[in-house]
Short mmCIF file of C-alpha atoms in Angstrom, two decimals:
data_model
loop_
_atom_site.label_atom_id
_atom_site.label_comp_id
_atom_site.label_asym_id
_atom_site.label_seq_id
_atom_site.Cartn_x
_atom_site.Cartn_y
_atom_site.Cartn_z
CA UNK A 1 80.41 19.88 117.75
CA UNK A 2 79.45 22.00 120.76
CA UNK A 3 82.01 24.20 122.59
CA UNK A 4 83.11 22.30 125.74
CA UNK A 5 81.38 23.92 129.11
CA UNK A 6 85.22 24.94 130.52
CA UNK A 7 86.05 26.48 127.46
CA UNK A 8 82.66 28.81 128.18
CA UNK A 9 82.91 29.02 131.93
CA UNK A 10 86.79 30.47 131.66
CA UNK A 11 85.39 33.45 129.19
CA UNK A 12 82.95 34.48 131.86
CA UNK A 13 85.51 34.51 134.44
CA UNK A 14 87.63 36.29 132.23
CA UNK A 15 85.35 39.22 130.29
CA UNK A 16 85.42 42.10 133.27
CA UNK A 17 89.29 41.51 132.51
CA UNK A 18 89.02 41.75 129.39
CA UNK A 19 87.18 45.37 129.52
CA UNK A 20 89.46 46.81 131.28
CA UNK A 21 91.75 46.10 129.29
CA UNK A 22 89.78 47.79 126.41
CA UNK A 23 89.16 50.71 129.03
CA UNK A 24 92.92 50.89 129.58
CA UNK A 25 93.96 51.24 125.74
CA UNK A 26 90.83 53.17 125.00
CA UNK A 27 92.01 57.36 124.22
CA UNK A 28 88.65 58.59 124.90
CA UNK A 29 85.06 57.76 126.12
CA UNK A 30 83.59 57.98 122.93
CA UNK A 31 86.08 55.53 121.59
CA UNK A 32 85.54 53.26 124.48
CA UNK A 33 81.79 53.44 123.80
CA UNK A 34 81.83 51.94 120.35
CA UNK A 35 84.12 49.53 121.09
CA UNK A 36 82.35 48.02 123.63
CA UNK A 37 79.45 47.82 121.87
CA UNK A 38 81.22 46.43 118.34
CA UNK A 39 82.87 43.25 120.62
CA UNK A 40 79.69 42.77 123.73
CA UNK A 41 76.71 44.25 121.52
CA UNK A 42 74.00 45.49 120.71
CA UNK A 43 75.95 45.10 117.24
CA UNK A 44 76.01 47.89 114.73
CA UNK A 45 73.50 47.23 111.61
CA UNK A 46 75.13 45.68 108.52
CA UNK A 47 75.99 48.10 105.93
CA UNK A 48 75.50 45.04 103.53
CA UNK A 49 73.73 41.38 104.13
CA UNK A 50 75.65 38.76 102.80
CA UNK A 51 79.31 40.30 103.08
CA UNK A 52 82.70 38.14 102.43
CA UNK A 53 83.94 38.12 106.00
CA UNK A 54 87.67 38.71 106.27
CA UNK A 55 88.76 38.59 110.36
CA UNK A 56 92.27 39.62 109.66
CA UNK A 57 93.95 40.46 113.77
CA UNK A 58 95.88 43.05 113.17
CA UNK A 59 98.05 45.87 110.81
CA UNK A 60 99.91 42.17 109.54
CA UNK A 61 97.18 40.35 108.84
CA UNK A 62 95.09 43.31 107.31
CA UNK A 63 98.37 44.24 104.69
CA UNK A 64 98.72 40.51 103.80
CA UNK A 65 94.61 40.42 102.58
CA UNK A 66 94.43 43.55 101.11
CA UNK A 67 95.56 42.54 97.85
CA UNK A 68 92.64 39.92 98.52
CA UNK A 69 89.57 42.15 99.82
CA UNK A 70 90.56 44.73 97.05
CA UNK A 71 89.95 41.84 94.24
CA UNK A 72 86.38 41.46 95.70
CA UNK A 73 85.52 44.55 96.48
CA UNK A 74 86.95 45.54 92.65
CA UNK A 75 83.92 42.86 91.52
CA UNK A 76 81.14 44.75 93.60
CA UNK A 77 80.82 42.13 96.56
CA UNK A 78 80.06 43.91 100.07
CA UNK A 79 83.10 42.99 102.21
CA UNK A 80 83.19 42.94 106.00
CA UNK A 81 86.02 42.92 108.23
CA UNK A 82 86.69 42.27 112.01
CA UNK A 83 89.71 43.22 113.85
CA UNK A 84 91.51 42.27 117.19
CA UNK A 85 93.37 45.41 117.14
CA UNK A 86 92.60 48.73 117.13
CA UNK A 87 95.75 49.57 114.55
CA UNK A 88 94.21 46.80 112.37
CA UNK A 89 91.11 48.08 112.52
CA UNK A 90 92.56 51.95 111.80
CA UNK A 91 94.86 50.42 108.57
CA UNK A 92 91.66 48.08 107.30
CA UNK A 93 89.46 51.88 107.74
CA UNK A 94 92.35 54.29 105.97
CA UNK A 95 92.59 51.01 103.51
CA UNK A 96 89.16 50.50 102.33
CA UNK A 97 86.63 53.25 103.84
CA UNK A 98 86.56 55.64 100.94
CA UNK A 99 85.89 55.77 97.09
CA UNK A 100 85.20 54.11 95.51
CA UNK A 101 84.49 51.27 97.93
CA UNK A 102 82.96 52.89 100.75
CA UNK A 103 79.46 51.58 100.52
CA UNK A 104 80.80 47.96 100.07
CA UNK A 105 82.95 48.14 102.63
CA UNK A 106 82.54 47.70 106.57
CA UNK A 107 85.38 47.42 109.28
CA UNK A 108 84.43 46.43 113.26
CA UNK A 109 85.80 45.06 115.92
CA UNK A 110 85.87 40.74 116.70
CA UNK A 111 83.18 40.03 119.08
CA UNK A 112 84.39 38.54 122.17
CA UNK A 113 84.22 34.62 121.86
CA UNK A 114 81.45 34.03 123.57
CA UNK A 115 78.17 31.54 122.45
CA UNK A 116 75.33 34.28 122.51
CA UNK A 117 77.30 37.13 121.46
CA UNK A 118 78.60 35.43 118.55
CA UNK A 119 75.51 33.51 117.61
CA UNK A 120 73.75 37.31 117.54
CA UNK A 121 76.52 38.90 115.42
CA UNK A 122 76.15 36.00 112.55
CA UNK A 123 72.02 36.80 113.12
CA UNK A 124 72.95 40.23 111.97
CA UNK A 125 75.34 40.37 109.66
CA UNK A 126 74.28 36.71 107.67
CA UNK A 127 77.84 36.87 106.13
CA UNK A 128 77.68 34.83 103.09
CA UNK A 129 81.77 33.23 103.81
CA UNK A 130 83.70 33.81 106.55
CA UNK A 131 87.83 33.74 105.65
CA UNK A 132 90.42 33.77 108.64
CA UNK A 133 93.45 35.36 108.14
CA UNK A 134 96.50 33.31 108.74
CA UNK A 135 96.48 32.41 112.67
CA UNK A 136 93.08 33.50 114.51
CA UNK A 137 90.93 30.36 115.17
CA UNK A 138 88.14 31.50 117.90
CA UNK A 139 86.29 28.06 119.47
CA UNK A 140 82.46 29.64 119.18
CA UNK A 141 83.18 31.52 116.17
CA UNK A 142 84.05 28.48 114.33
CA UNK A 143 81.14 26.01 115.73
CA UNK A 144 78.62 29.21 115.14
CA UNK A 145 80.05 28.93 111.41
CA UNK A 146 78.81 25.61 111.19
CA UNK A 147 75.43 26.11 113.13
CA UNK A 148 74.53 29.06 110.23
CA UNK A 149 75.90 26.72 107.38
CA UNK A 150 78.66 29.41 106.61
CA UNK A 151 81.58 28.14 104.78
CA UNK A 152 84.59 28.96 107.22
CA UNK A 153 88.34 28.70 105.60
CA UNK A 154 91.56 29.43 107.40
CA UNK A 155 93.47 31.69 104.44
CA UNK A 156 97.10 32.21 104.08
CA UNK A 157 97.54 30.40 107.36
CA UNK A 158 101.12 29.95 109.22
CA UNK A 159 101.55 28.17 112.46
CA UNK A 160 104.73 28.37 114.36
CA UNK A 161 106.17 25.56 116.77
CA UNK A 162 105.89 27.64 119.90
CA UNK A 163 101.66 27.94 118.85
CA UNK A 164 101.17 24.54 117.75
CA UNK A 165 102.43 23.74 121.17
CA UNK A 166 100.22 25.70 122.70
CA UNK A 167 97.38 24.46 120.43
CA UNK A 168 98.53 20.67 121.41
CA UNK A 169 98.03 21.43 125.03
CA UNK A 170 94.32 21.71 125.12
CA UNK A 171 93.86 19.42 122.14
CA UNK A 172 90.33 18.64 121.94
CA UNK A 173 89.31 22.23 121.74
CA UNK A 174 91.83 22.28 118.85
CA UNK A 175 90.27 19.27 117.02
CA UNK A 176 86.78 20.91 117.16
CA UNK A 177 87.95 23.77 115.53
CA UNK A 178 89.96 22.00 112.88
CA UNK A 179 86.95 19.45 112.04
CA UNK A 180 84.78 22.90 111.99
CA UNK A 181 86.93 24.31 109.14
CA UNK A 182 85.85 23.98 105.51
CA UNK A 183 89.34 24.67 104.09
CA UNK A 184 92.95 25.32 105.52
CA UNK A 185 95.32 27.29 102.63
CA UNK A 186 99.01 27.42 104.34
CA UNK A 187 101.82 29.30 103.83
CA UNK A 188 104.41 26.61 103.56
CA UNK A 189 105.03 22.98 104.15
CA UNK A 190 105.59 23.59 107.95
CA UNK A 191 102.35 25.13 108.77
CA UNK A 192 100.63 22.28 106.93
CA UNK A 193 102.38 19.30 109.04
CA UNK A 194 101.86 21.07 111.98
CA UNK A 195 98.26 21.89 111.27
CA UNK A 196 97.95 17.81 110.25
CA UNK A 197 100.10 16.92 112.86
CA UNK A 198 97.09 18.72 115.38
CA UNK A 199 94.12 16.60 113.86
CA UNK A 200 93.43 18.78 110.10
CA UNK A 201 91.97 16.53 107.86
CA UNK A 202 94.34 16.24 105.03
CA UNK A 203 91.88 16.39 102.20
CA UNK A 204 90.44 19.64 103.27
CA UNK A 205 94.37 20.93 103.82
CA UNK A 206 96.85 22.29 101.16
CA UNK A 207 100.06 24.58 100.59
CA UNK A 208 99.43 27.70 98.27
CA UNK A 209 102.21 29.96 99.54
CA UNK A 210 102.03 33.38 101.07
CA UNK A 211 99.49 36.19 99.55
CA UNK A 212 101.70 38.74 101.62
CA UNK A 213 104.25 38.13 98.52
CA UNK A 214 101.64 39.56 96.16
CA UNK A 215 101.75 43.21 97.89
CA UNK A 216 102.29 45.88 96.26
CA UNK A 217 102.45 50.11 97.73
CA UNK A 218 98.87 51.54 96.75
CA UNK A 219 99.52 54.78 94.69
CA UNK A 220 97.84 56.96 96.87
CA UNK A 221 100.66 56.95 99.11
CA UNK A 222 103.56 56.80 96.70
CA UNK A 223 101.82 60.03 95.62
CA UNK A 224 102.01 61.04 99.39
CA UNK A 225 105.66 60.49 99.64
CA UNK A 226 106.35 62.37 96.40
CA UNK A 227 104.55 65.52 97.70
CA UNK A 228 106.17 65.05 101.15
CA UNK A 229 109.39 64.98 99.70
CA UNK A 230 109.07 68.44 97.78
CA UNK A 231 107.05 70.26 100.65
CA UNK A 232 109.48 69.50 103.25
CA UNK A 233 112.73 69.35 101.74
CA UNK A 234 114.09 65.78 102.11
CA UNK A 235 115.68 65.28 98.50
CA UNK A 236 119.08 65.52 100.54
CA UNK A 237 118.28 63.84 103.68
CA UNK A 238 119.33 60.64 104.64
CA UNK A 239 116.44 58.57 106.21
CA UNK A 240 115.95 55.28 108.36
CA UNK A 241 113.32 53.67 109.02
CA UNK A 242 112.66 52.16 112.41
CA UNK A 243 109.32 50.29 111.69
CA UNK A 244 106.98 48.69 114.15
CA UNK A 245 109.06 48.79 116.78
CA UNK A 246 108.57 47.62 120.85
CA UNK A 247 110.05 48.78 124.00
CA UNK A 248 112.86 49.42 124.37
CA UNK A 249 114.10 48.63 120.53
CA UNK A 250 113.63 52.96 120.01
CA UNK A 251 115.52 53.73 122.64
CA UNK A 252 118.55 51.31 122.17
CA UNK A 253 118.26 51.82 118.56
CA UNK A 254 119.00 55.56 118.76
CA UNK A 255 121.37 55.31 121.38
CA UNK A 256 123.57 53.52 119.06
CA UNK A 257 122.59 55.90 115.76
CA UNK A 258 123.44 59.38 118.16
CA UNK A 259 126.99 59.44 117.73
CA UNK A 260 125.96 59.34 113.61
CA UNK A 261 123.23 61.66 114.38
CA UNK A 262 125.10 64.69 115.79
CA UNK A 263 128.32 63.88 113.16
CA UNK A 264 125.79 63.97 110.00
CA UNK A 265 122.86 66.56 109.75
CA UNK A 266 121.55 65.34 106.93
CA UNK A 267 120.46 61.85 108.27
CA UNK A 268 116.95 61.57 109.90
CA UNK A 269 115.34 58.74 111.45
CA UNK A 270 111.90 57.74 111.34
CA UNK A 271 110.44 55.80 114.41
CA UNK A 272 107.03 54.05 114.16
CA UNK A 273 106.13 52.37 117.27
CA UNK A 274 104.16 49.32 116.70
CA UNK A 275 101.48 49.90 119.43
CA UNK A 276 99.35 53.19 119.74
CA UNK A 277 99.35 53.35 123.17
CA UNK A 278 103.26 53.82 123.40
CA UNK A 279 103.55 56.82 121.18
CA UNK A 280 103.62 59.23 124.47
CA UNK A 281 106.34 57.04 126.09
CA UNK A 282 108.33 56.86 123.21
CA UNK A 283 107.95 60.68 122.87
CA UNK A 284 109.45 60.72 125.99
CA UNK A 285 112.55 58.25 125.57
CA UNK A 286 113.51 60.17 122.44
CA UNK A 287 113.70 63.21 123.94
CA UNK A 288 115.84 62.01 127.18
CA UNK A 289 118.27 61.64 124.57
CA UNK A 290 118.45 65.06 123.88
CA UNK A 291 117.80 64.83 120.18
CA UNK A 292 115.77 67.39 118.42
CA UNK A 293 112.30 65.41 117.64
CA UNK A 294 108.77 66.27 115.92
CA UNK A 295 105.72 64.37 116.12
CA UNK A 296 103.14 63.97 113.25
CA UNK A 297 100.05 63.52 115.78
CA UNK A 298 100.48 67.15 116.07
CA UNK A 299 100.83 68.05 112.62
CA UNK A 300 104.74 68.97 113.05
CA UNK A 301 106.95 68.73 109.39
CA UNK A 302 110.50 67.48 109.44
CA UNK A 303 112.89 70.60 109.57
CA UNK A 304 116.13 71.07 108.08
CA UNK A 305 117.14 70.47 111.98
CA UNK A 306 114.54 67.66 112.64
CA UNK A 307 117.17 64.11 113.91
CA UNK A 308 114.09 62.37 114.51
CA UNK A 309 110.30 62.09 113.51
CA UNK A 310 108.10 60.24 115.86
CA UNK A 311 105.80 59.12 113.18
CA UNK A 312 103.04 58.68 115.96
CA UNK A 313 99.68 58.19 113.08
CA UNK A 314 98.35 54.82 112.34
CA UNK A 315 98.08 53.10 108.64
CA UNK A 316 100.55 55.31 107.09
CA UNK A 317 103.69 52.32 107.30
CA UNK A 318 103.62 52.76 103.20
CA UNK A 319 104.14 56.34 103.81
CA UNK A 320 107.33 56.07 105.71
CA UNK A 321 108.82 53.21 103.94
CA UNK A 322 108.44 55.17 100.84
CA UNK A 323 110.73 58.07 102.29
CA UNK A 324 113.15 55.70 103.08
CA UNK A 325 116.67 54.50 102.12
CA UNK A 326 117.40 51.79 104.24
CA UNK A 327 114.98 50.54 106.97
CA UNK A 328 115.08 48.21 110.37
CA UNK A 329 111.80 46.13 110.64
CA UNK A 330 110.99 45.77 114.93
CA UNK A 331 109.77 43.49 117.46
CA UNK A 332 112.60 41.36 116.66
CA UNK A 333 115.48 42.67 118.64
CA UNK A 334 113.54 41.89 122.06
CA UNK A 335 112.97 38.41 123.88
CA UNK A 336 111.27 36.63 122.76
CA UNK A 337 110.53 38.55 120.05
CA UNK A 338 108.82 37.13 116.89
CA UNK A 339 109.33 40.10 114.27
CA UNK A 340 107.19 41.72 111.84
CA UNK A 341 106.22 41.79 108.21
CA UNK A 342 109.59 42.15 106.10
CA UNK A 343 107.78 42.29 102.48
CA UNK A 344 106.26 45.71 102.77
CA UNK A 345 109.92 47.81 102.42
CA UNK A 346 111.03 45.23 100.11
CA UNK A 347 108.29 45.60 98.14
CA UNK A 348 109.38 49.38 96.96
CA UNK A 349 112.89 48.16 97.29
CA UNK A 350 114.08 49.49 100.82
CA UNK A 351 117.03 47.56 102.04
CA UNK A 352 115.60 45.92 105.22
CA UNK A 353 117.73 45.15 108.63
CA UNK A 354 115.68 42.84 111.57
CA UNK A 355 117.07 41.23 114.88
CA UNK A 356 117.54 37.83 115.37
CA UNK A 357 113.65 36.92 116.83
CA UNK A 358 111.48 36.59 114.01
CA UNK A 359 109.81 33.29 114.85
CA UNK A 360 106.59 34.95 113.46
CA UNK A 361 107.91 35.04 110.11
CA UNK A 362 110.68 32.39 110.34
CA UNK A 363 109.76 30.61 106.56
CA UNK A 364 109.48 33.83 104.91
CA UNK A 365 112.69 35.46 106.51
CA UNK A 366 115.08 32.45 106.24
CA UNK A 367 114.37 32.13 102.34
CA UNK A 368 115.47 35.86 102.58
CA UNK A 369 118.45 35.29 105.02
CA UNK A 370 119.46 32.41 102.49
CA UNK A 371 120.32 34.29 99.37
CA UNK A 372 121.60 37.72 101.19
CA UNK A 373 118.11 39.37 100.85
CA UNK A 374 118.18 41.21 104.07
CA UNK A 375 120.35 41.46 107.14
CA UNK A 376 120.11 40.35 110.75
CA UNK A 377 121.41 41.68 113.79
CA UNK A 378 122.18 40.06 116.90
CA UNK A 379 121.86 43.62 118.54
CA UNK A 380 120.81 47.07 118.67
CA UNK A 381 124.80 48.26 118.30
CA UNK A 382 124.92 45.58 115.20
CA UNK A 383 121.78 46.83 113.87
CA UNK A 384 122.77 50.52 113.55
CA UNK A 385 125.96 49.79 112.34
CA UNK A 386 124.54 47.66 109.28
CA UNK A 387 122.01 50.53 108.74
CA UNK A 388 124.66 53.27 108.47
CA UNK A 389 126.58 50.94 106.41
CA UNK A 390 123.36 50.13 103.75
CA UNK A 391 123.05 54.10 103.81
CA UNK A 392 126.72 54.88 102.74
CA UNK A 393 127.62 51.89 100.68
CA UNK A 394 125.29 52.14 97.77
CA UNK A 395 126.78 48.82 95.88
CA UNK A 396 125.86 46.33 98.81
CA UNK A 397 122.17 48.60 99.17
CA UNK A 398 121.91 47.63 95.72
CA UNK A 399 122.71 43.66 96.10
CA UNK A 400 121.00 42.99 98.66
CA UNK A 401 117.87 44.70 96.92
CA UNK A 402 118.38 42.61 93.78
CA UNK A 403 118.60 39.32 96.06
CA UNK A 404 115.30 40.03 97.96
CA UNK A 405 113.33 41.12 94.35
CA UNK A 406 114.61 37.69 93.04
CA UNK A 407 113.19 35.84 96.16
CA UNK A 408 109.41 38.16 95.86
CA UNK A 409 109.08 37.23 91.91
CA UNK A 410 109.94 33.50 93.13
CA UNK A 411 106.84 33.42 95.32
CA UNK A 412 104.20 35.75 93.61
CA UNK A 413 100.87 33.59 91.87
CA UNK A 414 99.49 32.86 95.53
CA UNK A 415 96.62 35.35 95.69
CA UNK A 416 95.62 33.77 92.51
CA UNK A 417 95.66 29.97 94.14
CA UNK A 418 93.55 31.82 97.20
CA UNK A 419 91.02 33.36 95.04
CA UNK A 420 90.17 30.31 92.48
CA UNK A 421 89.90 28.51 96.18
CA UNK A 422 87.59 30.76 97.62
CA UNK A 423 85.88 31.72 94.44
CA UNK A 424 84.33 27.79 95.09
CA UNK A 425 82.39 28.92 97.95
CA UNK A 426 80.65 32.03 96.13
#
């Protein structure tokens, strides 16, 4: 089923938008360069014909498959991978892009949705499957699917009420895509009815859980922490976490930790903005607040004087989370919110804080919230205070750790469910 002609028009009218953004975000012209040629062509050439295709959006998305890619690229098949972002496409590089998978393995950016472009990209690449990751369904990337007789499944998907809204609103669009998909694999019950509820046939539609619950810390960066913790002293520091955050979550955040901050030297707090571009801003906020701050883009170590650390890198989250004692996961505290991936600092057994908006990740965090597994603030003055309070009292830290490992070795076994699915299509 053909793209309708609006659907086409409306990208047109919309792509000089569309590269300025990219122009806007871009740090330099080199940068800009190749990513305007990896989403408007003349397309890179393959590494490998005949790749598993993995569009994953963003740093999210790319954790939650990586479990997934690493199985396939473990059992010699060539794996490519688009991106939306350009921290997703960083993370899926510092992920996969060395030994011993490096000549499997190719990372570029999502061509823009558009018939020709995306028509010229499956010319090129011929991949053999393509799998999308949890909530990216692209109109002409789907029918295109079809057209080259490429088996497209929608993989660890979740669908939240304020998308399937959105989704309802132009609803035959929606349908096409859904009849154009070979197999939907969601998260949880509610994805599935709303998916149905949309037009997904039910035969081709199932719930296998969440592969994000199948994570675990790759060693190369447990190794990383260890060495980080000898070279620069932090055996008696006291560390937060403030992971993927937004504006103005730093900024409120430490305005609440300061009085802590100036009354204990050894804690330290960690910020990792969630978005690239803000790292210079944030800079910037931090040190209006007068606290003493070093930044790793420059190659800076903490000192023994260091109150915060703007950890301004991308695909190093394991790194940070490993050096942590408690952490607070962002993009949660703002409106409207939606949160961010809880599992990673449970996964090594951080004690995790989040606001109240995590509509992104409502069914995983409620089966949390349920049992005690992590804590949510209704603020940024509530937050800090249940930070502090993880960091001093090490007998509720430890409870509420115990709580949240019950709750991961409840839903592990879905990567296997994913693979035996997709191992169908091979």
């Amino acid at each position: 089923m053909a793209t309708p002609f609006w659907y086409n028009a409306a990208l047109t009218l919309i792509k000089p938008l569309y590269k300025w953004q990219i122009k806007k975000r871009a740090l330099n012209t080199e940068q800009l360069q190749q990513e305007c040629l990896e989403r408007f062509g003349p397309f890179q050439q393959p590494k490998n014909l005949h790749a598993l295709w993995f569009h994953v959006v963003s740093v999210g998305e790319t954790n939650a498959a990586q479990p997934l890619i690493e199985h396939y690229l473990k059992l010699g098949h060539p794996v490519l991978v688009t991106n939306t972002t350009k921290t997703g496409q960083a993370r899926a590089k510092s992920l996969f892009l060395k030994a011993p998978y490096a000549h499997l393995f190719q990372a570029v950016y999502l061509p823009a949705d558009q018939k020709h472009l995306v028509r010229d990209f499956y010319q090129q690449y011929q991949p053999k499957i393509l799998a999308l990751v949890e909530t990216e369904i692209w109109p002409n990337l789907i029918d295109q699917a079809q057209q080259f007789k490429v088996p497209c499944l929608l993989i660890n998907a979740r669908l939240s009420e304020k998308s399937a809204k959105g989704y309802a609103k132009v609803q035959g669009l929606t349908q096409g895509m859904l009849k154009g998909l070979e197999r939907l694999l969601a998260q949880d019950q509610a994805t599935l009815d709303r998916y149905r509820n949309l037009g997904m046939d039910t035969h081709k539609s199932q719930v296998l859980g969440s592969i994000k619950f199948d994570i675990h810390a790759p060693e190369s960066f447990m190794q990383k922490a260890q060495q980080l913790q000898q070279d620069w002293d932090l055996s008696a520091r006291q560390i937060i976490t403030l992971a993927s955050t937004h504006a103005p979550e730093e900024q409120k955040l430490l305005t609440a930790l300061k009085p802590d901050l100036a009354q204990h030297p050894e804690l330290l707090v960690i910020v990792v903005p969630r978005h690239p571009e803000r790292f210079d801003e944030v800079f910037q906020s931090i040190q209006s607040l007068n606290l003493s701050i070093q930044r790793r883009s420059l190659g800076q170590k903490i000192e023994t004087d260091t109150q915060v650390y703007l950890a301004d890198s991308m695909g190093e989250m394991w790194l940070w989370y490993a050096l942590s004692q408690v952490c607070f996961v962002g993009g949660s505290l703002n409106e409207p919110g939606g949160g961010h991936n809880i599992l990673e600092p449970i996964a090594l057994n951080v004690p995790t804080v989040l606001g109240k908006n995590y509509f992104n990740f409502q069914t995983i965090v409620d089966e949390f919230v349920a049992v005690g597994g992590v804590q949510v603030a209704d603020d940024a003055d509530q937050a800090a205070k249940v930070l502090i309070e993880l960091l001093t009292d090490q007998d509720e830290a430890k409870r509420l750790n115990i709580a949240a490992q019950q709750i991961m070795q409840k839903n592990t076994g879905s990567l296997a469910k994913h693979i035996s699915v997709i191992d169908q299509y091979l």
